[in-house]
Structures are given as structure tokens and as C-alpha cells.
Amino acid sequence: MDKKRILTGDRPTGKLHIGHYFGSLQNRVKLQNEHETFIEVADVQALTDNFANPEKVKNNVKEIIMDQLAVGIDPNKSTIFLQSMVPEIAELTVFYSNLVTIARLERNPTVKTEIAQKREIFGESVTYGFLGYPVSQAADITAFDATIIPVGEDQLPLIEQCREIVRKFNSIYGENLKEPEAYLGENKRIKGLDGNEKMGKSLGNAIYLADSEEEIAKKVMSAVTDPARIKKDDPGNPNVCMVAYYHNLFSKGEVETVCEECKAGKRGCVACKKQLIKNIVEHLAPIQERRRYYEERPEEVKEILMEGTKKARKEAEVTMKKVKQAMKLDYFE
Ligand code: SF4
């Protein structure tokens, strides 16, 4: 496979959880061996719906980076950078905002869904910044000439919006930007402990990569099981049980027995949950060990971010020069 450039990233609004791990991080670790990977810590984007809570964004930057490193992102292979320290991205966002209409942004299905979910923040009228975040994402992608963007199905409209902006730019100012492709890969959405289709911090149904054994135990003990099962020897239905669902992720080689015994009424829910707790703790142990290494070395984490940001900025400066020349903004050259 040809080595291409990938852009991916996370909003620093909370620590990463097992939904992120199975949904994208595992894939990211694999892809860094195949392609040139840029990982953005999207603090500017996080502010679009956390503008009144900058402390939260600031405090989570370090947490997100430590989670990345803990799961196996290698700073020698991947470039981890901070969005706000690459001002060219903000500059590109301004230029691209002329190439997209308000109506088109309002029609974007991803944005539409998110605005509906964030009524408590925006009320009846969404901010200019939030409505325009797909434009800023187009700037993130094109600033680094990235052509592969790992996303979930629900984010495909954002990539399409970026492609439209690139085409419009190239048709007006000449062929300068590359159209990115969405990479669906093995991205999968992991359900929450409560059975909700999505695991999320705001939903309170997540197990974090950094959770202690006690926290994991407490959460698993409260996970939704088959509600029709009253006594230990009642036949259960693992298909409606979140414990069985997580056994499928963490208990390879044991999950078939779990389901058979559950269906046959030969397995108690408490014992079943304890087995899952043990397997999750074992699975997360090496990740947490690496995380502790970085927690004890904040200077090393800072250095990784500074080096990555320096490299990312150099790339963005090249794009900026090209874009300004194309837009006749190169007055003193
Ligand atoms: Fe779920 Fe296990 Fe109880 Fe079956 S025995 S309902 S799989 S917790």
C-alpha cells in the first residue's frame, strides 16, 4: 500500500473510554505503521460547544495525550499536535468560510443531529462557530494535505462537506488542495453500560481507560442485564444483556460459554459480572501501566506535544503559502 497521510484527532473534553478504544484508537495504532499519521488535539473545536468552560478543555489536553500514548500511539511514528498552536488552521477556516453557505451547513446531517442534542447549550439559535465547525475541519484536513480520514458512518457528511469546499476552492483559485477520502476501516460504535447505542461522558455510561479496578467494578455491577431474569436458574437472554456484550469484547475464548450457561440458567449474574470485571482489569493493565509512566513524566508529555506541534506547523505553513498565492494574498513576495 502507498504511504498516505492520515489526519485524525480528539476533542479534549474528557478522558478517553473503551468506546474510543474499540471504536477508533486500536485502529489508529495499527494505521500509524502503514501511513504518515497526524493526530490533532482539537482544543479550538472543543471550545465551539464548551466556550464557557475553557478550564475543562485546558485540563483535558494532557489527559487526551496520555491516553493516546497509553494505548500505543508512538510519537516517533505519529505527529501529535495542538490545534490552537497551528494558527494557519484558523486562517484557512476564514478563507474557506466564503466557499460554503449557511443553508448548506444547516443541511449537514451530522451538524443537524448535534445541534438538536445540544439544545441546552445553544437554545433555539446555534452559534456561528458551532455551525461552522465543518469548515474548520476542512481546514484541519487540508492544512496537512491529508487524504485519509478515519471516521464513523455518522461523520461521513463532514468529509463530504470538506470535499465540496476543496472542489470549490480548486475551481476558483486553481488546483491546489487534495480531496480527502473517508476511511471507515473497522470503526465501530460501542454501546454504553446502560444499553444506549453510544458510550459517552455526558451520558454517564462509560468505562474510562484510566478507571481504577474499584471504578470498573462499580460500573460493571450496575450494567444493564436481562431484565426478565429474576432467579439464578431462570434462562437468560444474553442478546439483551450489556454484560454479555462486553464479554464479547473482553473475554475472547470465554464468551461462548458465558452465553450458553446464561441461556441454560446455569450462571448467576453476579458471578458473570465478576468474571467480566477481572477480564477488563487484565485487558487495561498494560495500557494503565504505560499511562502511569507518562503521568510521572509530565515534561516528556509536554515535549512530545511541542515537537509534534512544531512539525505540524511547518506543514501548515507550506499549505498557507500555497493558498495565499492562489488567492492573490501574496503582496510582499
Ligand atoms: Fe447477562 Fe451474564 Fe446475567 Fe446472562 S448471566 S443475563 S449474560 S449477566
mmCIF file of C-alpha atoms and ligand atoms in Angstrom:
data_model
loop_
_atom_site.group_PDB
_atom_site.id
_atom_site.type_symbol
_atom_site.label_atom_id
_atom_site.label_comp_id
_atom_site.label_asym_id
_atom_site.label_seq_id
_atom_site.Cartn_x
_atom_site.Cartn_y
_atom_site.Cartn_z
ATOM 1 C CA MET A 1 0.000 0.000 0.000
ATOM 2 C CA ASP A 2 1.245 3.542 -0.807
ATOM 3 C CA LYS A 3 2.074 5.574 2.248
ATOM 4 C CA LYS A 4 -0.566 8.288 2.534
ATOM 5 C CA ARG A 5 -1.218 10.953 5.102
ATOM 6 C CA ILE A 6 -3.884 10.470 7.742
ATOM 7 C CA LEU A 7 -5.493 13.147 9.863
ATOM 8 C CA THR A 8 -7.392 12.102 12.931
ATOM 9 C CA GLY A 9 -7.913 13.546 16.381
ATOM 10 C CA ASP A 10 -9.898 14.002 19.548
ATOM 11 C CA ARG A 11 -11.654 16.858 21.267
ATOM 12 C CA PRO A 12 -10.160 17.389 24.742
ATOM 13 C CA THR A 13 -13.427 17.369 26.648
ATOM 14 C CA GLY A 14 -12.820 14.277 28.789
ATOM 15 C CA LYS A 15 -10.617 11.227 29.210
ATOM 16 C CA LEU A 16 -10.906 8.535 26.530
ATOM 17 C CA HIS A 17 -13.054 5.472 27.227
ATOM 18 C CA ILE A 18 -13.390 1.935 25.915
ATOM 19 C CA GLY A 19 -15.813 3.192 23.252
ATOM 20 C CA HIS A 20 -12.964 5.260 21.815
ATOM 21 C CA TYR A 21 -10.575 2.332 22.281
ATOM 22 C CA PHE A 22 -12.547 -0.240 20.293
ATOM 23 C CA GLY A 23 -14.132 2.362 18.029
ATOM 24 C CA SER A 24 -11.023 4.143 16.801
ATOM 25 C CA LEU A 25 -7.867 4.003 18.934
ATOM 26 C CA GLN A 26 -6.957 0.375 18.196
ATOM 27 C CA ASN A 27 -7.315 1.143 14.521
ATOM 28 C CA ARG A 28 -5.223 4.294 14.887
ATOM 29 C CA VAL A 29 -2.376 2.329 16.480
ATOM 30 C CA LYS A 30 -2.440 -0.075 13.545
ATOM 31 C CA LEU A 31 -2.645 2.646 10.891
ATOM 32 C CA GLN A 32 0.386 4.530 12.226
ATOM 33 C CA ASN A 33 2.509 1.645 10.924
ATOM 34 C CA GLU A 34 1.035 1.930 7.443
ATOM 35 C CA HIS A 35 0.648 5.685 6.900
ATOM 36 C CA GLU A 36 2.002 9.031 7.988
ATOM 37 C CA THR A 37 -0.306 9.931 10.854
ATOM 38 C CA PHE A 38 -1.189 13.359 12.241
ATOM 39 C CA ILE A 39 -3.241 13.385 15.451
ATOM 40 C CA GLU A 40 -4.895 16.655 16.333
ATOM 41 C CA VAL A 41 -5.834 17.572 19.884
ATOM 42 C CA ALA A 42 -8.779 19.700 18.770
ATOM 43 C CA ASP A 43 -8.949 22.284 21.534
ATOM 44 C CA VAL A 44 -10.346 25.046 19.294
ATOM 45 C CA GLN A 45 -13.105 22.756 18.080
ATOM 46 C CA ALA A 46 -13.814 21.653 21.665
ATOM 47 C CA LEU A 47 -14.469 25.294 22.532
ATOM 48 C CA THR A 48 -17.278 25.545 19.959
ATOM 49 C CA ASP A 49 -19.635 23.948 22.471
ATOM 50 C CA ASN A 50 -17.521 24.480 25.619
ATOM 51 C CA PHE A 51 -16.734 28.162 25.102
ATOM 52 C CA ALA A 52 -17.977 28.965 28.602
ATOM 53 C CA ASN A 53 -15.811 26.286 30.182
ATOM 54 C CA PRO A 54 -12.231 26.797 28.945
ATOM 55 C CA GLU A 55 -10.769 25.176 32.075
ATOM 56 C CA LYS A 56 -12.370 21.871 31.106
ATOM 57 C CA VAL A 57 -10.769 21.977 27.655
ATOM 58 C CA LYS A 58 -7.371 23.009 29.012
ATOM 59 C CA ASN A 59 -7.308 20.328 31.714
ATOM 60 C CA ASN A 60 -8.207 17.583 29.275
ATOM 61 C CA VAL A 61 -5.472 18.299 26.725
ATOM 62 C CA LYS A 62 -2.875 16.486 28.855
ATOM 63 C CA GLU A 63 -5.308 13.650 29.665
ATOM 64 C CA ILE A 64 -6.065 13.012 25.998
ATOM 65 C CA ILE A 65 -2.392 12.900 25.077
ATOM 66 C CA MET A 66 -1.605 10.478 27.906
ATOM 67 C CA ASP A 67 -4.498 8.243 26.794
ATOM 68 C CA GLN A 68 -3.150 8.253 23.223
ATOM 69 C CA LEU A 69 0.341 7.302 24.355
ATOM 70 C CA ALA A 70 -1.045 4.711 26.768
ATOM 71 C CA VAL A 71 -2.881 2.777 24.045
ATOM 72 C CA GLY A 72 0.251 2.594 21.920
ATOM 73 C CA ILE A 73 0.437 5.729 19.793
ATOM 74 C CA ASP A 74 4.149 6.068 19.121
ATOM 75 C CA PRO A 75 5.353 9.692 18.893
ATOM 76 C CA ASN A 76 8.139 8.522 16.576
ATOM 77 C CA LYS A 77 5.518 7.346 14.093
ATOM 78 C CA SER A 78 2.615 9.741 14.733
ATOM 79 C CA THR A 79 2.647 13.517 14.990
ATOM 80 C CA ILE A 80 0.533 14.653 17.955
ATOM 81 C CA PHE A 81 -0.221 18.382 17.810
ATOM 82 C CA LEU A 82 -2.361 21.052 19.412
ATOM 83 C CA GLN A 83 -4.877 22.745 17.100
ATOM 84 C CA SER A 84 -4.695 26.196 18.728
ATOM 85 C CA MET A 85 -0.928 26.319 18.262
ATOM 86 C CA VAL A 86 -1.254 25.980 14.486
ATOM 87 C CA PRO A 87 -2.843 29.368 13.669
ATOM 88 C CA GLU A 88 -2.810 28.589 9.935
ATOM 89 C CA ILE A 89 -5.834 26.354 10.603
ATOM 90 C CA ALA A 90 -7.835 29.333 11.878
ATOM 91 C CA GLU A 91 -6.675 31.398 8.912
ATOM 92 C CA LEU A 92 -7.746 28.734 6.421
ATOM 93 C CA THR A 93 -11.111 28.489 8.200
ATOM 94 C CA VAL A 94 -11.726 32.181 7.472
ATOM 95 C CA PHE A 95 -10.849 31.757 3.791
ATOM 96 C CA TYR A 96 -12.971 28.625 3.397
ATOM 97 C CA SER A 97 -15.966 30.229 5.090
ATOM 98 C CA ASN A 98 -16.563 32.182 1.867
ATOM 99 C CA LEU A 99 -16.977 28.904 -0.004
ATOM 100 C CA VAL A 100 -19.900 27.474 1.915
ATOM 101 C CA THR A 101 -23.412 28.779 2.518
ATOM 102 C CA ILE A 102 -25.280 28.896 5.820
ATOM 103 C CA ALA A 103 -28.049 26.787 4.245
ATOM 104 C CA ARG A 104 -25.549 24.059 3.276
ATOM 105 C CA LEU A 105 -24.138 23.937 6.801
ATOM 106 C CA GLU A 106 -27.627 23.779 8.276
ATOM 107 C CA ARG A 107 -28.438 20.841 5.989
ATOM 108 C CA ASN A 108 -25.373 18.833 7.079
ATOM 109 C CA PRO A 109 -26.943 15.797 8.808
ATOM 110 C CA THR A 110 -24.119 15.428 11.369
ATOM 111 C CA VAL A 111 -24.343 19.083 12.388
ATOM 112 C CA LYS A 112 -28.153 18.959 12.443
ATOM 113 C CA THR A 113 -28.136 15.976 14.841
ATOM 114 C CA GLU A 114 -25.532 17.554 17.091
ATOM 115 C CA ILE A 115 -27.369 20.873 17.296
ATOM 116 C CA ALA A 116 -30.535 19.002 18.316
ATOM 117 C CA GLN A 117 -28.533 17.191 21.043
ATOM 118 C CA LYS A 118 -27.042 20.444 22.341
ATOM 119 C CA ARG A 119 -30.227 22.442 22.853
ATOM 120 C CA GLU A 120 -29.306 23.061 26.493
ATOM 121 C CA ILE A 121 -26.162 24.892 25.312
ATOM 122 C CA PHE A 122 -27.483 26.737 22.297
ATOM 123 C CA GLY A 123 -31.196 27.115 22.968
ATOM 124 C CA GLU A 124 -33.099 27.964 19.784
ATOM 125 C CA SER A 125 -30.209 29.620 17.955
ATOM 126 C CA VAL A 126 -26.874 27.925 17.378
ATOM 127 C CA THR A 127 -23.616 29.904 17.394
ATOM 128 C CA TYR A 128 -21.789 30.855 14.209
ATOM 129 C CA GLY A 129 -18.731 28.927 15.496
ATOM 130 C CA PHE A 130 -20.542 25.652 16.077
ATOM 131 C CA LEU A 131 -22.489 25.781 12.823
ATOM 132 C CA GLY A 132 -19.204 26.381 11.041
ATOM 133 C CA TYR A 133 -17.146 23.623 12.641
ATOM 134 C CA PRO A 134 -17.206 21.508 9.437
ATOM 135 C CA VAL A 135 -15.413 24.443 7.753
ATOM 136 C CA SER A 136 -12.761 24.370 10.458
ATOM 137 C CA GLN A 137 -12.476 20.598 9.969
ATOM 138 C CA ALA A 138 -11.888 21.166 6.255
ATOM 139 C CA ALA A 139 -9.066 23.493 7.316
ATOM 140 C CA ASP A 140 -7.644 20.824 9.680
ATOM 141 C CA ILE A 141 -7.606 18.254 6.898
ATOM 142 C CA THR A 142 -6.278 20.380 4.054
ATOM 143 C CA ALA A 143 -3.658 22.190 6.185
ATOM 144 C CA PHE A 144 -1.739 18.908 6.274
ATOM 145 C CA ASP A 145 -2.623 17.613 2.799
ATOM 146 C CA ALA A 146 -4.262 14.636 4.495
ATOM 147 C CA THR A 147 -6.113 12.287 2.176
ATOM 148 C CA ILE A 148 -7.259 9.548 4.557
ATOM 149 C CA ILE A 149 -9.647 10.485 7.327
ATOM 150 C CA PRO A 150 -10.766 7.684 9.673
ATOM 151 C CA VAL A 151 -14.376 8.346 10.672
ATOM 152 C CA GLY A 152 -17.510 6.622 11.834
ATOM 153 C CA GLU A 153 -20.517 6.397 9.477
ATOM 154 C CA ASP A 154 -22.186 9.301 11.280
ATOM 155 C CA GLN A 155 -19.329 11.609 10.310
ATOM 156 C CA LEU A 156 -19.380 10.912 6.579
ATOM 157 C CA PRO A 157 -21.293 14.163 5.859
ATOM 158 C CA LEU A 158 -18.384 16.125 7.372
ATOM 159 C CA ILE A 159 -15.953 14.590 4.899
ATOM 160 C CA GLU A 160 -18.366 15.267 2.051
ATOM 161 C CA GLN A 161 -18.579 18.890 3.163
ATOM 162 C CA CYS A 162 -14.775 19.123 3.156
ATOM 163 C CA ARG A 163 -14.616 17.616 -0.335
ATOM 164 C CA GLU A 164 -17.105 20.226 -1.567
ATOM 165 C CA ILE A 165 -15.017 23.048 -0.093
ATOM 166 C CA VAL A 166 -11.861 21.637 -1.711
ATOM 167 C CA ARG A 167 -13.593 21.363 -5.106
ATOM 168 C CA LYS A 168 -14.931 24.906 -4.844
ATOM 169 C CA PHE A 169 -11.518 26.253 -3.825
ATOM 170 C CA ASN A 170 -9.780 24.458 -6.687
ATOM 171 C CA SER A 171 -12.404 25.568 -9.235
ATOM 172 C CA ILE A 172 -11.992 29.249 -8.256
ATOM 173 C CA TYR A 173 -8.304 29.533 -7.340
ATOM 174 C CA GLY A 174 -6.743 26.643 -9.259
ATOM 175 C CA GLU A 175 -5.888 23.049 -8.417
ATOM 176 C CA ASN A 176 -4.142 23.379 -5.042
ATOM 177 C CA LEU A 177 -5.904 21.246 -2.473
ATOM 178 C CA LYS A 178 -6.346 17.484 -2.263
ATOM 179 C CA GLU A 179 -9.790 15.921 -1.830
ATOM 180 C CA PRO A 180 -9.752 13.614 1.203
ATOM 181 C CA GLU A 181 -11.361 10.201 1.415
ATOM 182 C CA ALA A 182 -13.251 8.886 4.420
ATOM 183 C CA TYR A 183 -11.742 5.729 5.856
ATOM 184 C CA LEU A 184 -14.407 3.654 7.548
ATOM 185 C CA GLY A 185 -11.991 0.851 8.470
ATOM 186 C CA GLU A 186 -13.030 -1.130 11.492
ATOM 187 C CA ASN A 187 -14.559 1.843 13.258
ATOM 188 C CA LYS A 188 -17.421 0.548 15.306
ATOM 189 C CA ARG A 189 -19.695 2.183 17.798
ATOM 190 C CA ILE A 190 -19.603 0.704 21.293
ATOM 191 C CA LYS A 191 -22.764 0.741 23.384
ATOM 192 C CA GLY A 192 -22.896 2.218 26.881
ATOM 193 C CA LEU A 193 -23.284 0.339 30.175
ATOM 194 C CA ASP A 194 -26.961 1.291 30.155
ATOM 195 C CA GLY A 195 -27.562 -0.211 26.707
ATOM 196 C CA ASN A 196 -27.572 3.200 24.995
ATOM 197 C CA GLU A 197 -26.319 2.953 21.389
ATOM 198 C CA LYS A 198 -23.491 5.348 22.251
ATOM 199 C CA MET A 199 -20.968 5.352 25.080
ATOM 200 C CA GLY A 200 -20.296 8.912 26.180
ATOM 201 C CA LYS A 201 -19.103 11.018 29.052
ATOM 202 C CA SER A 202 -22.208 13.185 29.094
ATOM 203 C CA LEU A 203 -24.361 10.034 29.117
ATOM 204 C CA GLY A 204 -22.621 8.722 32.266
ATOM 205 C CA ASN A 205 -22.376 5.217 30.793
ATOM 206 C CA ALA A 206 -18.678 4.885 30.022
ATOM 207 C CA ILE A 207 -15.722 2.886 31.324
ATOM 208 C CA TYR A 208 -12.589 5.010 31.001
ATOM 209 C CA LEU A 209 -9.209 3.619 30.024
ATOM 210 C CA ALA A 210 -7.815 5.165 33.219
ATOM 211 C CA ASP A 211 -10.568 3.865 35.552
ATOM 212 C CA SER A 212 -9.342 2.072 38.698
ATOM 213 C CA GLU A 213 -10.363 -1.516 39.472
ATOM 214 C CA GLU A 214 -12.888 -0.171 42.028
ATOM 215 C CA GLU A 215 -14.434 2.185 39.469
ATOM 216 C CA ILE A 216 -14.639 -0.564 36.847
ATOM 217 C CA ALA A 217 -16.239 -2.941 39.384
ATOM 218 C CA LYS A 218 -18.814 -0.358 40.432
ATOM 219 C CA LYS A 219 -19.743 0.402 36.835
ATOM 220 C CA VAL A 220 -19.965 -3.222 35.687
ATOM 221 C CA MET A 221 -22.059 -4.123 38.732
ATOM 222 C CA SER A 222 -24.597 -1.501 37.624
ATOM 223 C CA ALA A 223 -24.639 -2.556 33.943
ATOM 224 C CA VAL A 224 -27.961 -3.465 32.379
ATOM 225 C CA THR A 225 -28.657 -7.233 32.297
ATOM 226 C CA ASP A 226 -31.599 -9.303 31.058
ATOM 227 C CA PRO A 227 -34.495 -7.646 32.956
ATOM 228 C CA ALA A 228 -36.682 -10.760 32.604
ATOM 229 C CA ARG A 229 -34.246 -12.837 34.639
ATOM 230 C CA ILE A 230 -35.228 -12.912 38.307
ATOM 231 C CA LYS A 231 -33.606 -16.070 39.745
ATOM 232 C CA LYS A 232 -30.158 -17.513 39.047
ATOM 233 C CA ASP A 233 -31.636 -20.591 37.317
ATOM 234 C CA ASP A 234 -34.019 -18.618 35.072
ATOM 235 C CA PRO A 235 -32.900 -18.996 31.433
ATOM 236 C CA GLY A 236 -31.398 -15.657 30.352
ATOM 237 C CA ASN A 237 -31.108 -13.815 27.067
ATOM 238 C CA PRO A 238 -27.503 -12.608 26.542
ATOM 239 C CA ASN A 239 -28.615 -10.643 23.478
ATOM 240 C CA VAL A 240 -30.260 -8.026 25.703
ATOM 241 C CA CYS A 241 -27.531 -8.021 28.365
ATOM 242 C CA MET A 242 -24.715 -5.452 28.361
ATOM 243 C CA VAL A 243 -22.508 -7.758 30.439
ATOM 244 C CA ALA A 244 -22.641 -10.352 27.650
ATOM 245 C CA TYR A 245 -21.999 -7.557 25.148
ATOM 246 C CA TYR A 246 -18.783 -6.547 26.951
ATOM 247 C CA HIS A 247 -17.757 -10.207 27.452
ATOM 248 C CA ASN A 248 -17.737 -10.299 23.685
ATOM 249 C CA LEU A 249 -15.114 -7.522 23.674
ATOM 250 C CA PHE A 250 -13.015 -8.528 26.674
ATOM 251 C CA SER A 251 -13.498 -12.279 27.169
ATOM 252 C CA LYS A 252 -12.365 -13.883 23.930
ATOM 253 C CA GLY A 253 -12.463 -17.647 24.319
ATOM 254 C CA GLU A 254 -14.953 -17.449 27.188
ATOM 255 C CA VAL A 255 -17.886 -15.634 25.640
ATOM 256 C CA GLU A 256 -19.468 -18.744 24.060
ATOM 257 C CA THR A 257 -19.584 -20.470 27.455
ATOM 258 C CA VAL A 258 -20.981 -17.291 29.052
ATOM 259 C CA CYS A 259 -23.865 -17.198 26.569
ATOM 260 C CA GLU A 260 -24.586 -20.949 26.712
ATOM 261 C CA GLU A 261 -24.634 -21.020 30.523
ATOM 262 C CA CYS A 262 -26.768 -17.866 30.617
ATOM 263 C CA LYS A 263 -29.344 -19.350 28.226
ATOM 264 C CA ALA A 264 -29.399 -22.585 30.198
ATOM 265 C CA GLY A 265 -29.902 -20.783 33.545
ATOM 266 C CA LYS A 266 -26.591 -22.141 34.818
ATOM 267 C CA ARG A 267 -24.890 -18.840 35.529
ATOM 268 C CA GLY A 268 -25.508 -16.174 38.136
ATOM 269 C CA CYS A 269 -25.385 -12.536 37.046
ATOM 270 C CA VAL A 270 -23.117 -11.506 39.927
ATOM 271 C CA ALA A 271 -20.507 -14.169 39.102
ATOM 272 C CA CYS A 272 -20.843 -13.296 35.434
ATOM 273 C CA LYS A 273 -20.133 -9.623 36.200
ATOM 274 C CA LYS A 274 -17.155 -10.505 38.428
ATOM 275 C CA GLN A 275 -15.625 -12.532 35.600
ATOM 276 C CA LEU A 276 -16.065 -9.547 33.272
ATOM 277 C CA ILE A 277 -14.504 -7.127 35.805
ATOM 278 C CA LYS A 278 -11.442 -9.378 36.048
ATOM 279 C CA ASN A 279 -11.086 -9.543 32.262
ATOM 280 C CA ILE A 280 -11.482 -5.773 31.770
ATOM 281 C CA VAL A 281 -8.927 -5.055 34.508
ATOM 282 C CA GLU A 282 -6.457 -7.512 32.933
ATOM 283 C CA HIS A 283 -7.008 -6.067 29.458
ATOM 284 C CA LEU A 284 -6.470 -2.482 30.619
ATOM 285 C CA ALA A 285 -3.466 -3.277 32.863
ATOM 286 C CA PRO A 286 -0.713 -2.715 30.227
ATOM 287 C CA ILE A 287 -2.490 0.439 28.986
ATOM 288 C CA GLN A 288 -2.683 1.792 32.531
ATOM 289 C CA GLU A 289 0.942 0.900 33.201
ATOM 290 C CA ARG A 290 2.027 2.963 30.174
ATOM 291 C CA ARG A 291 -0.293 5.769 31.299
ATOM 292 C CA ARG A 292 1.356 5.810 34.741
ATOM 293 C CA TYR A 293 4.749 6.102 33.055
ATOM 294 C CA TYR A 294 3.620 9.346 31.354
ATOM 295 C CA GLU A 295 1.722 10.621 34.403
ATOM 296 C CA GLU A 296 5.035 10.502 36.266
ATOM 297 C CA ARG A 297 6.823 12.332 33.416
ATOM 298 C CA PRO A 298 4.763 15.437 32.522
ATOM 299 C CA GLU A 299 7.818 17.074 30.925
ATOM 300 C CA GLU A 300 8.092 14.191 28.445
ATOM 301 C CA VAL A 301 4.403 14.575 27.525
ATOM 302 C CA LYS A 302 4.882 18.315 27.009
ATOM 303 C CA GLU A 303 7.955 17.677 24.859
ATOM 304 C CA ILE A 304 6.043 15.203 22.654
ATOM 305 C CA LEU A 305 3.283 17.760 22.120
ATOM 306 C CA MET A 306 5.690 20.632 21.440
ATOM 307 C CA GLU A 307 7.735 18.609 18.943
ATOM 308 C CA GLY A 308 4.611 17.353 17.174
ATOM 309 C CA THR A 309 3.112 20.828 17.024
ATOM 310 C CA LYS A 310 6.340 22.262 15.593
ATOM 311 C CA LYS A 311 6.322 19.638 12.838
ATOM 312 C CA ALA A 312 2.597 20.147 12.130
ATOM 313 C CA ARG A 313 3.037 23.914 11.941
ATOM 314 C CA LYS A 314 5.799 23.582 9.346
ATOM 315 C CA GLU A 315 3.446 21.541 7.152
ATOM 316 C CA ALA A 316 0.590 24.016 7.614
ATOM 317 C CA GLU A 317 2.868 26.927 6.692
ATOM 318 C CA VAL A 318 3.620 25.280 3.338
ATOM 319 C CA THR A 319 -0.120 24.942 2.644
ATOM 320 C CA MET A 320 -0.776 28.521 3.767
ATOM 321 C CA LYS A 321 1.813 29.877 1.378
ATOM 322 C CA LYS A 322 0.273 27.922 -1.495
ATOM 323 C CA VAL A 323 -3.264 29.034 -0.571
ATOM 324 C CA LYS A 324 -2.301 32.708 -0.223
ATOM 325 C CA GLN A 325 -0.544 32.675 -3.592
ATOM 326 C CA ALA A 326 -3.603 31.087 -5.179
ATOM 327 C CA MET A 327 -5.876 33.707 -3.563
ATOM 328 C CA LYS A 328 -3.616 36.615 -4.621
ATOM 329 C CA LEU A 329 -2.785 37.405 -0.999
ATOM 330 C CA ASP A 330 0.961 37.242 -1.565
ATOM 331 C CA TYR A 331 1.516 41.026 -1.622
ATOM 332 C CA PHE A 332 5.128 41.299 -0.498
ATOM 333 C CA GLU A 333 6.621 38.265 -2.183
HETATM 334 FE FE1 SF4 B 1 -26.116 -11.209 31.475
HETATM 335 FE FE2 SF4 B 1 -24.427 -12.954 32.480
HETATM 336 FE FE3 SF4 B 1 -26.737 -12.417 33.735
HETATM 337 FE FE4 SF4 B 1 -26.757 -13.756 31.422
HETATM 338 S S1 SF4 B 1 -25.833 -14.440 33.351
HETATM 339 S S2 SF4 B 1 -28.104 -12.029 31.981
HETATM 340 S S3 SF4 B 1 -25.020 -12.802 30.350
HETATM 341 S S4 SF4 B 1 -25.040 -11.004 33.420
#
